[in-house]
Every structure is written in structure tokens, then in C-alpha cells.
Amino acid sequence: MSQGLQERGALAHLSNGFRVALSRPRVVICLLALSLFSALPVAVPVYHSASAALGRFSLLGNSLDLLVSAPRWVLDAWSHPDELLKSSTQALMAPLLLMTSLFGLLVTAGWMVCALEGKGRHALSTFFEGGGHWFFPFLRTWIFGLGLYALHTWVIWGTPGDWVVEQFLPDGESTRVDSENTGRWITNIREIIFLVALLKIEIILDLARACMVVRESRSALGGFLRAIGIWIRCFPRIFRLVGVGYALEALWIAGSLSVVSWQSWPMVSLIFLLPFGRIVCRSARLCGLATFVREQIRQKNQKHTPLPDVLSEAPFVDGTAWGEPAEDPKTLP
Amino acid sequence: MQFRRHVWILLMVLWGSGFSMAAQLPTQSAKTVHYDMTVAMQAGSFMLTGQEQVTWRNQTEGTTSELFWHVYNNAWAGRDSVWMVEARGFEDDKLPRAWGETQITHLALADGTKLPWSWVPQEKAPNDRTVMKVTLPKPIGPGGEVTVQLNFTALLPPAYRRSGWGESGYIHAVQWYPKLGVFEKTADGFSWNCPPYHYLSEFYADYGDYTLSLTLPGNYAGHLAATGTLETETVNADGTVTVTMHAEDVHDYAWTADPKALFETRRFDAADWRDEVEERKVAIALNRTVEEIRPRDVEMILLLQPEHEEYRERYFEAVAKSLYYFGLWYGEYPYETITCVDPANDARATGGMEYPRLFTGGVHRGNHERTLSPEGITVHEFGHQFWYGLVGNDEFNHAWLDEGFNTFSTNRILAKAWPLELQTYSVLGHQYPGRAPLSLPSFGESDARAWLTLQSASFPETPWTEATDFALTKRTSVEGWLQEIPVASYLPEVTRNRTLALLNAHHGDWGQPLSTPTWNMVSNQLRRTNAYNRPALTLETMSRLMGENRWIRLMREWHETQRYQHPKPEEFRGLLLKHGEGVGVDWNAFWQQAYHGNQRMDFKVERVTNRLLVEDPRALEKEDGLADATWRVRVEVRRTGDFQVPVEIDILFADGLSQRHTWNGVGPVWVHEVPASTAKVMRVLVDPEQKLMLERNALDNTWIMDPRESRSWNLSVRAMIWAQQVLHYYGGRG
């Protein structure tokens, strides 16, 4: 640990992230509204289609609440011939997915700026100005990320992955070994490695974006290289930060479902509960990563440039970062 | 309760003493053929060397001086067999990893007279060697017989399309020996029915007895199951093991050996699986005693892969329930043993197949208990013991006579003996209940939308580069889970009734009628529809129109009269006319449309109007203003399909009274009008008891006054939760 700057634990960064997110209710509400409105174009055609096909349908002696239970043949009979529904879902989901992915860049930037900048200004303007300011630099990381995803997909599911699998399975086919277990294990391990690789890319991309924001640099490549450095140096802490973030998100999902099933809340409440928790958890992860990266960069800078006895600048000046006083008063003004 | 039981017993005794119709099951086949085979398999190879002595009796009125043989192992002898040529035509390009082949090394009469023989060239494949013709020195007339000595070698292929072996030594030997075709009456007289091995069809042979002496490497000792009953097993001086087996009244012979599989034998006792309600129902319908119809004890043999230990009980339960219900409905299973084979993982191509007294199942690890796997495949393949094994129809031309009857029977057993299946999704090979309200769109690589959804990317050819496609990501089961969060966004209880699931057949091609010969279908999908789903729906429709008792009698008679026979569709039509008489359906017309024709059955509630007849409008302002109102009601039902069949229409009025009408279904529209009704129409049901299983779209068969908005609301809530999860996931990607 550096002598001048105190290193915070990963969970402290994450908890700070939660504070940042929850102390900006306008931003959260805005994102929640966006989650609702972006899903509506999918839900509305379903409503109309189901209304037309099933509204006057009488199914004797079987449950057809279509929320929890349904006979499969009814769902098939409804959805299969409804080409309009299928094509509208396809037509809508494809651009929605792209727009959501791109809007995710704005959200990432917005939260990172909020986390780093403090609470001096109106939350929404900080969020959207920050998001807008960093959108195009982040777009470069997004394009860069697509390449990384494709590369990882190729490595794990393409020729190199196939070569590895062929060392265990003749012709790489799980149906060429006498026991199902062998193929099952290999396929599952491959899936999990792929998932971990995807997660790693996502974390590194977010680290790269945080580096860019912290350093005020618009270079995606520079941010990416620094992110890899931070990833290598602080892998366990980053993993803890992100992992606990995901675990809390999973807990929120489980809790929401429990509330709905045990407390008999209407299912429609999930439309609000799930996105709220997931948005807050994602925001907390992004904010946590941003402050974590700032800490790392400052520590690195401190190594290269010996700090004076008393810092001229507080490590966290936003007033939201840490509620408790620092342990060592010498390190803070 | 006690009194009711006594009444039942009394009724049974009465039927037993005076009115019962004695069981009509034939005890044995005509025994047209007799095979006596001695076969050995060399260690380290899958080459069989065999001698077979075959006696054929001419049980027809015709005369022949030829013998036609199936040599189906030669379908895998190269790319120029009929099977391979047809496979390419259906864009099935998968080839066996190594070829198999059968060669005839000696062919003579029992007295040593050599017989001239040749391969029969086929139009599509002149070099096909799956049919062999032998010319006899003198014709065989009615009642005559001939005995032929035939030596052969058969190299089995690695598991491929029903037959072959696996790396660990699993062997599934089917169609491994030269087998006689069927000499039978045709429209032009008498001839051999012995087609080549077609891609879309299966087998057809005569009943008889088989004796087999099989010598295998020593590691197969105690690890063999077959069509025949194992009689002796001897370990030879050279370490090999010789097993002798015998089977009677079967039309094929298969065997399976696997040194690593688990073998277990259990006794089936009908008393352990009784369904008293069903027993009574069948006994009453057949006018027999319960004792007369109760199935006999059978030895159940299970050959199970070690990694499928979790399915041991489920396999046995499925076999036992099949033995019980098939036996109860159609007549007892006549053989001593039934073997269920769980194929090795690298020989899954041999799974899901049926042979006399032996069938193969197949299952993957991790199935949810509410998915009927392996139960579904086990019941189905067992069912072929009755539909194919005991009733030996011509599978080349009329596969629906076994597959359709069997699909129908399988679905009835599954519905009766197991809880409804749940639809599931898979994560890391394990299944969990649930179904997505919508599906994530998937686009081809060249579709620009694949870019948008971050699935794949393609670049066109340029002067400097070739066209390339690559995946941006791969949607694995875990990633799919993370995208959709099924625990939150899926409908958790989507039940699957297998009979109703057959309705999906309506979404496929019905381009050829059921009467089209199976081998000549234009596509594999159409074969599936016409051999399995469509006839099962047709049989289900017939049974529901006819009523359960008549249907039980019809099916019993069909099985009893056709056991060990080669039935034709027209014979079934005869039974249909006989048992369906008096139920208000023109079965000739039905048969014409369902079997020879390609008509589709579809009705629809076109319009319902409730017009208030108001004499004094001020009455409406009173609280009970509509209480004494008069309505002009009109119900229109339209036949939107071209299948004409009587249909029932149920109309429910607001005062609780309901009317049941029967429309003959001939005209295009049925109209029911009441000029002055005291109550308005609240509900109209076309085919209220869902008898018409051939109905293409049952959703528009009903009409209710007040639409159920909650359904569309619920479904859209699910869809919205689903879309939110997917979009949230993509919001964090990139």
C-alpha cells in the first residue's frame, strides 16, 4: 500500500457505488422509465395478438392464466401461425438490442462521471452531459469490444477451441466417445470458459472506459492497455468488486421473485422491481470500478512522482465517496 | 362401496359364465420361414461369418421359382446404394465413418445343388446390393417348401442409421443377415414384396422361427440380449463364448451385446401395475372378464449404460406400464422376454428403434422428472412390439399402420400413466421447467440484423478479400440464461399433452395424402407427418367420434384378427365401417377424405350477434331493465377447411340454459337464429368435447361474450419482463 494514499477495499468501492447510484434517484428513475418504454414495443403486439387469438377462447377444464401456467398446445396454436407477431418481434428486437447496447455506453459514461465528479451539479445533467461527452470515445471501445468478442468466440468455439476439444474427443464430437459424461464435461467446461472470457472482456472494457474518464483521455487503445495493466495487477480485487456486485444483483432478483410469490404481489410489480434492482446494481459496479481505477491511477502516479508530505488534493473530493473520516489524518488535508 | 364391488363381481361372473366373448388371440403365426443360423464374430473386428439354413413355405395360392432376399447391410457398402442415393436427395450428406458390407459366399439347396443368384439393380441405383434374387431349379407351388443353405460374411459399420457398433464394444446387430422378403398376393397376382432399403421406409418380412448360435469374444459373456430367448452359454477353449438362442413367431432377429453395459432382469407382474378403472372399462366394452384381459407375466431385461443409472427405475416403469396397457387394450404380449436397450453414447444412431422382442431407447443425462424422457421413447418403441412386431404391416408402403397406431397408443398411455409433461429449457445439460413467452430472434449470418443483435457478421467479397462470415458471440445455454433470467421471465408451468402436441403437424406440409406409399414421400418431414402425427390425429378423431366402447372393440378386433398377419389399410376401413355404424358419421366419406384425400378440417365461429329488441327504451333506464328484455340472437359457424364431417355446436345462454346442435358440416356455413330469445348468447363452442382432433385451428372454435382481457394482459406482462431482461443484458454488452 502506498504511504501517501490509503487503498480502499473492493467492497468499499462497491458500496460507494451503491451510494452514488441511490443518491441520484432522478437518474435511476429515468433509466427505469427507459427500461419500461423500451420493452413496451415488444409487449404491446403481444397484448394485441393474444387479445385477438385468445380473448374469446374458452378452454374447458384447464388452467389458462398465461402468467404462470398454460397448456403448450394453446401457446403453440397462438404463436405459430401469428407471423405478424413473430416478424414484429424480430423487427423490433433487432434495433432495440442495438440501441440498448449503444445507450449502455452513455449510461456507463454517465455513471462513471457521476461517481468521479461528485454531487455539485444536478444529477441528471451530470449524468447525461458526462454520458454525451464520452459517448463517441466509448463507441470506439464498443467497436473494439466487438472485435474482442469475435476473437474470443473464435478462440473458444472456432479452430483453436476445436483443436483442444479434439484432443479429448475424436473429431471433436461428443457423440464419438462411449460415455456421455466425457462430452458433457467438455461441453460444460467450454461453456463456462467462454462465459468467464466474456465477463473478462466486459470488465476490461469497463476498466478501459474508467481509465479514459479518470485520465481525461479519449484514446480507446490507451485506455484498453491501461485496463489490462490494472486487471493484471488487481485481478482478485476487481473480481471481488464485480463478483459481489453480480451476487447482490442475483440476490435482488431472487428476493423480488420471493416477494411476488410469497407475499402474493402482482406479477406486474416485477416490471418495476427487477429493473430497479438491476439498474442500481449495474450502476454501483460501474461507479465502483471508476473510483477503483482512479485510486489505482493515483497510486501509480504517486509511485512515479513522490508525493509531498501533505497532499494538495484530496483523493475523494466529491463528498459522496466516503462518509467516514480517513484513518490516517496525515494523508488528508 | 362394498355393495358396488359385489355388483361388479356379479357382473363379471355373469359375463364370464354366459355372455363372454372368448379371447380371439391366435397362439402362433403361420410360420412361413424357419432360420437356423450359426454365426461367429472375430475378435478385434466387427465381421460376422455365418451360415444360415432357411426353409420357406409357400403359404399362398401362387407359384414362384424365385426367392427374393433383403441384404440391407449392403446399404452401407458404398455411396451407390438406394439408401445413400436417396439420402443425398434429401440433403442428408452424413456418411458412415467406415463402410459395412455383406457378401454371399455360398448359396445352395439343402442337397448341395448350387443356386444361381444376382443382385437386383434398382432404377435409382443400378449398383444397389440390398436385394438379392435367387433362381430355384423348380417352381414352388401352394403349400410347397424349399430349404436353402446360405453362407455369408457381414461387416457391420460403426453405428450409423439404426445399426452398427461403438468404440467400447457395443454392438447392435440389425439387418445383419440375408432375410427373405414376403411372397404375397398383389393386384396383378402373386409376387415378392422385397424392395431395396429406402431412406424413408423400414422393414417387412414373414413370420417364422429362428435358431441362432452366436460365437463372440469372451468379454461378451453375460452381456448379450436378443430377439430370441437365451438357451445356453458356453465358454470355449479359445476364450470365446457361444450363445444359443431361439425365437418363435417373429419376423426379424436382432441382437445387442455390450461388455460395459449394466444388465438387469425383472419380472413384470400385471398385479403390480393394475388400473382397475381401465380394466373394468375394457372388460365391459369387450364383454369379457377382467381375468381374461389381464396381461400375463413377462421377463423384462434392461441393458443400461452406466452413466444412465439415474434412469434405471424410469426405464423399468415405462416398460412395465407399456406391457400392462398394451396388453390390456390389444391382447397380451405373447413372448417370454422383452429387452430394452439403452444405446452407448457413440452409438446413439441405433437408438429409438424396434425389433421383435427387443427395442432401443435413448436418453441424455440431466432430464427433469416431469419430462417424459426416457419414458416417451420407451413406451413408443415398446409399442412397436404390437404395431409392427405382432401386427406385421408392410412398412415400405403403409408405415402409418404401425407408426400412426403406435403414436396414438403411446400418447394415450403417457396421458394415462404419467402426470402431464412440463416444457423445459436446458442449462449446462440439465433441464428446468419453463417456457419463454417469446423467442429471441435469430438471423442468418448474411442477414444485416445479425450484426444488430451482435450475433454474427459477414463481409462481402471484395477485389482483395474473400467473403467472410464470423460469429460475434455464441449463445450458449448459460449465456442464454443470463440474457433472459428464465426464473423471472418464463412461464413456469407449461404443460404438454402429447396428443395435443400433434396439432403442430398442421404447421407442416400435408402435400401428399396418407395413402401415398411411405418410401415415396417427397420429404422426410412429410413422412413424419404422414406416418406418425397425422394418422395419430386421425385415429384420435375416429375414436372420439365413435365413442370409447366402440373404439376399444374396434382396436381389439383389429389387433386380434391381424396378429401375425400382414394387414392392409382397406381392412382397417372395413372395421371402421363395422364398428362405427350408427354414430351419425359417414365413415366412407370420412375415410375418403382422411386417407385418400388431402382435406383439412377446420371450423370457426364466424359471428355471434345479440340484438336487443326494445319496445320501450325507458325500460332500460330501470335497474333491472334488461331482466325482461328480448333478444334476437344469431350464431354463424363457418367451415373454413374442406373436410366435411359432422360437428357439434354448443350454445350457452345468459339464463344458464344451453343448446347442443349437430351440424352435418357439409355446407359452408351453419346459422342458428332465434328471433325472440329471452336471453342473449354468452358462449358458443364448436366441437365442445374436442372430438375433432384433426381440426387445424381450435382457437377460433369458441366464442365468449366477455373477452378475457386478463389473458392478453398476463401474457404481455411476461413478454415485457422477458424483454426487459434481454435488453438489460444487451445494455451491458459491448
Short mmCIF file of C-alpha atoms in Angstrom, two decimals, chain A residues 7-309:
data_model
loop_
_atom_site.label_atom_id
_atom_site.label_comp_id
_atom_site.label_asym_id
_atom_site.label_seq_id
_atom_site.Cartn_x
_atom_site.Cartn_y
_atom_site.Cartn_z
CA GLU A 7 -6.02 1.80 -0.59
CA ARG A 8 -9.68 1.03 -0.18
CA GLY A 9 -11.10 -2.44 -0.30
CA ALA A 10 -13.02 -3.60 -3.35
CA LEU A 11 -16.21 -3.82 -1.36
CA ALA A 12 -15.77 -0.26 -0.14
CA HIS A 13 -15.67 0.86 -3.75
CA LEU A 14 -18.76 -1.17 -4.50
CA SER A 15 -20.61 0.20 -1.51
CA ASN A 16 -19.60 3.67 -2.57
CA GLY A 17 -21.02 2.82 -5.97
CA PHE A 18 -24.35 1.98 -4.35
CA ARG A 19 -24.30 5.28 -2.52
CA VAL A 20 -23.64 7.15 -5.72
CA ALA A 21 -26.46 5.36 -7.53
CA LEU A 22 -29.00 5.59 -4.75
CA SER A 23 -28.25 9.21 -4.07
CA ARG A 24 -29.27 10.05 -7.63
CA PRO A 25 -32.87 8.91 -7.74
CA ARG A 26 -33.67 11.04 -10.77
CA VAL A 27 -31.14 9.16 -12.86
CA VAL A 28 -32.36 5.81 -11.61
CA ILE A 29 -35.98 6.74 -12.30
CA CYS A 30 -35.00 7.92 -15.76
CA LEU A 31 -33.28 4.61 -16.51
CA LEU A 32 -36.19 2.70 -15.03
CA ALA A 33 -38.56 4.58 -17.30
CA LEU A 34 -36.33 3.80 -20.22
CA SER A 35 -36.39 0.11 -19.31
CA LEU A 36 -40.18 0.22 -19.27
CA PHE A 37 -40.57 2.13 -22.50
CA SER A 38 -38.02 0.10 -24.42
CA ALA A 39 -39.84 -3.14 -23.51
CA LEU A 40 -43.25 -1.77 -24.38
CA PRO A 41 -42.87 -2.15 -28.17
CA VAL A 42 -42.41 -5.85 -27.55
CA ALA A 43 -45.22 -6.22 -25.05
CA VAL A 44 -47.87 -4.27 -26.92
CA PRO A 45 -48.00 -6.51 -30.04
CA VAL A 46 -48.14 -9.50 -27.71
CA TYR A 47 -51.10 -7.96 -25.97
CA HIS A 48 -52.96 -7.33 -29.20
CA SER A 49 -52.11 -10.68 -30.69
CA ALA A 50 -53.14 -12.59 -27.57
CA SER A 51 -56.24 -10.49 -27.26
CA ALA A 52 -57.31 -11.33 -30.79
CA ALA A 53 -56.44 -15.02 -30.65
CA LEU A 54 -57.20 -15.96 -27.07
CA GLY A 55 -59.56 -13.32 -25.72
CA ARG A 56 -62.71 -15.15 -26.75
CA PHE A 57 -61.25 -18.61 -26.44
CA SER A 58 -62.88 -20.90 -23.95
CA LEU A 59 -60.73 -23.69 -22.60
CA LEU A 60 -62.80 -26.02 -20.51
CA GLY A 61 -61.25 -27.70 -17.53
CA ASN A 62 -57.72 -26.42 -17.97
CA SER A 63 -55.80 -23.59 -16.45
CA LEU A 64 -55.07 -20.83 -18.90
CA ASP A 65 -53.93 -17.88 -16.84
CA LEU A 66 -50.97 -17.38 -19.23
CA LEU A 67 -48.93 -15.88 -16.44
CA VAL A 68 -47.89 -18.97 -14.53
CA SER A 69 -49.46 -21.88 -16.34
CA ALA A 70 -50.68 -22.72 -19.80
CA PRO A 71 -51.19 -25.76 -21.98
CA ARG A 72 -48.43 -25.82 -24.53
CA TRP A 73 -50.70 -26.54 -27.45
CA VAL A 74 -52.57 -23.30 -26.84
CA LEU A 75 -49.35 -21.30 -26.83
CA ASP A 76 -48.21 -23.10 -29.97
CA ALA A 77 -51.55 -22.61 -31.68
CA TRP A 78 -51.43 -18.94 -30.77
CA SER A 79 -47.84 -18.14 -31.59
CA HIS A 80 -47.06 -20.43 -34.50
CA PRO A 81 -49.45 -19.07 -37.13
CA ASP A 82 -49.06 -15.49 -35.94
CA GLU A 83 -46.43 -14.46 -38.43
CA LEU A 84 -47.18 -10.84 -37.71
CA LEU A 85 -46.22 -11.21 -34.08
CA LYS A 86 -43.10 -13.13 -34.97
CA SER A 87 -41.99 -10.68 -37.59
CA SER A 88 -42.79 -7.69 -35.42
CA THR A 89 -40.79 -9.19 -32.55
CA GLN A 90 -37.90 -9.78 -34.92
CA ALA A 91 -38.23 -6.37 -36.48
CA LEU A 92 -38.39 -4.64 -33.13
CA MET A 93 -35.93 -6.62 -31.09
CA ALA A 94 -33.03 -6.29 -33.51
CA PRO A 95 -32.83 -2.47 -33.46
CA LEU A 96 -33.84 -2.39 -29.80
CA LEU A 97 -30.94 -4.61 -28.88
CA LEU A 98 -28.52 -2.43 -30.80
CA MET A 99 -29.92 0.78 -29.40
CA THR A 100 -29.83 -0.60 -25.88
CA SER A 101 -26.27 -1.72 -26.33
CA LEU A 102 -25.27 1.72 -27.59
CA PHE A 103 -27.28 3.52 -24.97
CA GLY A 104 -25.44 1.36 -22.47
CA LEU A 105 -22.30 3.30 -23.40
CA LEU A 106 -23.98 6.55 -22.47
CA VAL A 107 -25.17 5.03 -19.21
CA THR A 108 -21.70 3.71 -18.41
CA ALA A 109 -20.12 7.08 -19.05
CA GLY A 110 -22.84 8.89 -17.15
CA TRP A 111 -22.41 6.82 -14.02
CA MET A 112 -18.64 6.99 -14.13
CA VAL A 113 -18.71 10.75 -14.39
CA CYS A 114 -21.23 10.93 -11.57
CA ALA A 115 -19.02 8.76 -9.41
CA LEU A 116 -15.90 10.77 -10.12
CA GLU A 117 -17.31 14.23 -10.25
CA GLY A 118 -19.29 14.44 -7.11
CA LYS A 119 -22.61 15.92 -6.31
CA GLY A 120 -22.02 19.54 -7.12
CA ARG A 121 -24.38 19.74 -10.05
CA HIS A 122 -27.83 18.49 -10.95
CA ALA A 123 -27.60 14.72 -11.13
CA LEU A 124 -29.37 14.35 -14.46
CA SER A 125 -27.27 17.00 -16.16
CA THR A 126 -24.07 15.47 -14.78
CA PHE A 127 -25.20 12.07 -15.93
CA PHE A 128 -26.27 12.99 -19.44
CA GLU A 129 -23.56 15.55 -20.05
CA GLY A 130 -20.96 13.05 -18.94
CA GLY A 131 -22.62 10.37 -20.99
CA GLY A 132 -22.79 12.56 -24.06
CA HIS A 133 -19.23 13.77 -23.63
CA TRP A 134 -17.82 10.27 -23.53
CA PHE A 135 -20.24 8.59 -25.88
CA PHE A 136 -18.09 8.65 -29.01
CA PRO A 137 -14.82 7.70 -27.31
CA PHE A 138 -16.73 4.88 -25.69
CA LEU A 139 -18.17 3.92 -29.05
CA ARG A 140 -14.61 3.19 -30.12
CA THR A 141 -14.23 0.86 -27.16
CA TRP A 142 -17.54 -0.72 -28.16
CA ILE A 143 -16.28 -1.42 -31.66
CA PHE A 144 -13.04 -2.61 -30.19
CA GLY A 145 -15.09 -4.82 -27.89
CA LEU A 146 -16.93 -6.40 -30.80
CA GLY A 147 -13.59 -7.45 -32.20
CA LEU A 148 -12.59 -8.88 -28.86
CA TYR A 149 -15.85 -10.78 -28.56
CA ALA A 150 -15.43 -12.18 -32.04
CA LEU A 151 -11.84 -13.14 -31.28
CA HIS A 152 -12.82 -14.90 -28.06
CA THR A 153 -15.69 -16.63 -29.78
CA TRP A 154 -13.33 -17.83 -32.45
CA VAL A 155 -10.69 -18.94 -29.93
CA ILE A 156 -13.14 -20.93 -27.84
CA TRP A 157 -15.66 -22.13 -30.41
CA GLY A 158 -13.54 -21.88 -33.55
CA THR A 159 -10.44 -23.65 -34.78
CA PRO A 160 -8.28 -23.35 -31.62
CA GLY A 161 -11.10 -24.47 -29.33
CA ASP A 162 -11.97 -27.31 -31.67
CA TRP A 163 -8.32 -28.39 -31.70
CA VAL A 164 -8.28 -28.58 -27.91
CA VAL A 165 -11.56 -30.48 -27.84
CA GLU A 166 -10.26 -32.89 -30.46
CA GLN A 167 -7.52 -33.87 -28.01
CA PHE A 168 -10.27 -35.30 -25.82
CA LEU A 169 -13.00 -36.21 -28.30
CA PRO A 170 -12.43 -37.89 -31.66
CA ASP A 171 -13.25 -35.37 -34.40
CA GLY A 172 -14.33 -33.04 -31.62
CA GLU A 173 -17.71 -34.77 -31.47
CA SER A 174 -19.17 -35.69 -28.12
CA THR A 175 -21.05 -38.49 -29.84
CA ARG A 176 -17.79 -40.24 -30.69
CA VAL A 177 -16.97 -41.29 -27.13
CA ASP A 178 -18.65 -44.22 -25.50
CA SER A 179 -19.71 -42.34 -22.37
CA GLU A 180 -21.95 -39.32 -22.37
CA ASN A 181 -20.08 -37.98 -19.34
CA THR A 182 -16.93 -37.12 -21.29
CA GLY A 183 -18.66 -34.98 -23.84
CA ARG A 184 -20.89 -33.39 -21.24
CA TRP A 185 -17.95 -32.32 -19.10
CA ILE A 186 -16.04 -30.92 -22.03
CA THR A 187 -19.01 -29.00 -23.38
CA ASN A 188 -19.84 -27.58 -19.97
CA ILE A 189 -16.25 -26.55 -19.30
CA ARG A 190 -16.12 -24.91 -22.70
CA GLU A 191 -19.31 -23.01 -21.99
CA ILE A 192 -18.04 -21.84 -18.63
CA ILE A 193 -14.66 -20.79 -20.03
CA PHE A 194 -16.49 -18.86 -22.73
CA LEU A 195 -18.66 -17.16 -20.16
CA VAL A 196 -15.69 -16.24 -17.98
CA ALA A 197 -13.93 -14.91 -21.07
CA LEU A 198 -16.95 -12.78 -21.94
CA LEU A 199 -17.11 -11.49 -18.40
CA LYS A 200 -13.40 -10.69 -18.50
CA ILE A 201 -13.81 -8.71 -21.70
CA GLU A 202 -16.71 -6.78 -20.28
CA ILE A 203 -14.76 -5.94 -17.14
CA ILE A 204 -11.68 -4.91 -19.09
CA LEU A 205 -13.78 -2.74 -21.38
CA ASP A 206 -15.37 -1.05 -18.39
CA LEU A 207 -11.95 -0.62 -16.82
CA ALA A 208 -10.72 0.90 -20.06
CA ARG A 209 -13.61 3.35 -20.05
CA ALA A 210 -12.95 4.22 -16.45
CA CYS A 211 -9.28 4.83 -17.31
CA MET A 212 -10.32 7.15 -20.10
CA VAL A 213 -12.63 9.14 -17.86
CA VAL A 214 -10.19 9.31 -14.96
CA ARG A 215 -7.31 10.38 -17.19
CA GLU A 216 -9.47 12.59 -19.38
CA SER A 217 -8.08 10.66 -22.33
CA ARG A 218 -10.07 9.91 -25.44
CA SER A 219 -7.77 7.13 -26.60
CA ALA A 220 -9.62 3.81 -26.55
CA LEU A 221 -6.44 1.85 -27.18
CA GLY A 222 -4.58 3.66 -24.39
CA GLY A 223 -7.46 3.04 -22.04
CA PHE A 224 -7.55 -0.59 -23.01
CA LEU A 225 -3.83 -1.10 -22.40
CA ARG A 226 -4.05 0.59 -19.02
CA ALA A 227 -7.09 -1.51 -18.20
CA ILE A 228 -5.15 -4.66 -18.92
CA GLY A 229 -2.40 -3.45 -16.62
CA ILE A 230 -4.87 -2.77 -13.84
CA TRP A 231 -6.57 -6.11 -14.48
CA ILE A 232 -3.28 -7.97 -14.17
CA ARG A 233 -2.25 -6.09 -11.03
CA CYS A 234 -5.56 -6.15 -9.23
CA PHE A 235 -7.38 -9.14 -10.60
CA PRO A 236 -8.60 -10.51 -7.24
CA ARG A 237 -9.91 -7.15 -6.06
CA ILE A 238 -11.66 -6.41 -9.32
CA PHE A 239 -13.15 -9.83 -9.35
CA ARG A 240 -14.36 -9.31 -5.79
CA LEU A 241 -15.90 -5.98 -6.67
CA VAL A 242 -17.67 -7.24 -9.76
CA GLY A 243 -18.47 -10.67 -8.34
CA VAL A 244 -20.11 -9.27 -5.22
CA GLY A 245 -21.95 -6.80 -7.45
CA TYR A 246 -23.38 -9.64 -9.51
CA ALA A 247 -24.15 -11.65 -6.40
CA LEU A 248 -26.15 -8.76 -4.97
CA GLU A 249 -27.98 -8.46 -8.27
CA ALA A 250 -28.81 -12.16 -8.14
CA LEU A 251 -30.00 -11.73 -4.57
CA TRP A 252 -32.20 -8.85 -5.63
CA ILE A 253 -33.73 -10.95 -8.40
CA ALA A 254 -34.33 -13.85 -6.03
CA GLY A 255 -35.76 -11.51 -3.42
CA SER A 256 -38.10 -9.88 -5.90
CA LEU A 257 -39.38 -13.23 -7.06
CA SER A 258 -39.85 -14.35 -3.47
CA VAL A 259 -41.82 -11.25 -2.63
CA VAL A 260 -44.05 -11.83 -5.62
CA SER A 261 -44.64 -15.47 -4.88
CA TRP A 262 -44.80 -15.44 -1.08
CA GLN A 263 -46.38 -12.09 -0.47
CA SER A 264 -48.69 -12.52 -3.46
CA TRP A 265 -47.65 -9.26 -5.02
CA PRO A 266 -48.95 -8.93 -8.55
CA MET A 267 -46.56 -10.16 -11.19
CA VAL A 268 -46.63 -6.77 -12.82
CA SER A 269 -44.62 -5.44 -9.89
CA LEU A 270 -41.64 -7.33 -11.30
CA ILE A 271 -41.68 -4.90 -14.20
CA PHE A 272 -40.55 -2.26 -11.71
CA LEU A 273 -38.75 -4.32 -9.10
CA LEU A 274 -36.38 -6.22 -11.35
CA PRO A 275 -35.10 -3.32 -13.46
CA PHE A 276 -34.77 -1.09 -10.41
CA GLY A 277 -32.50 -3.53 -8.60
CA ARG A 278 -30.58 -4.48 -11.69
CA ILE A 279 -30.05 -0.86 -12.72
CA VAL A 280 -28.82 0.08 -9.26
CA CYS A 281 -26.51 -2.93 -9.09
CA ARG A 282 -25.05 -2.25 -12.51
CA SER A 283 -24.64 1.42 -11.66
CA ALA A 284 -22.90 0.51 -8.43
CA ARG A 285 -20.50 -1.77 -10.28
CA LEU A 286 -19.68 0.93 -12.81
CA CYS A 287 -19.22 3.59 -10.14
CA GLY A 288 -17.17 1.20 -8.04
CA LEU A 289 -14.92 0.42 -10.98
CA ALA A 290 -14.49 4.11 -11.75
CA THR A 291 -13.38 5.04 -8.25
CA PHE A 292 -11.28 1.92 -8.09
CA VAL A 293 -9.48 2.88 -11.29
CA ARG A 294 -8.98 6.41 -10.05
CA GLU A 295 -7.41 5.04 -6.91
CA GLN A 296 -5.14 2.77 -8.91
CA ILE A 297 -4.04 5.51 -11.28
CA ARG A 298 -3.33 7.86 -8.45
CA GLN A 299 -1.29 5.29 -6.65
CA LYS A 300 0.68 4.62 -9.77
CA ASN A 301 1.26 8.32 -10.30
CA GLN A 302 2.31 8.63 -6.72
CA LYS A 303 4.98 5.97 -7.24
CA HIS A 304 6.44 7.85 -10.17
CA THR A 305 6.12 11.29 -8.57
CA PRO A 306 6.86 11.22 -4.84
CA LEU A 307 4.07 12.96 -3.06
CA PRO A 308 4.67 15.81 -0.67
CA ASP A 309 4.03 15.10 2.96
#
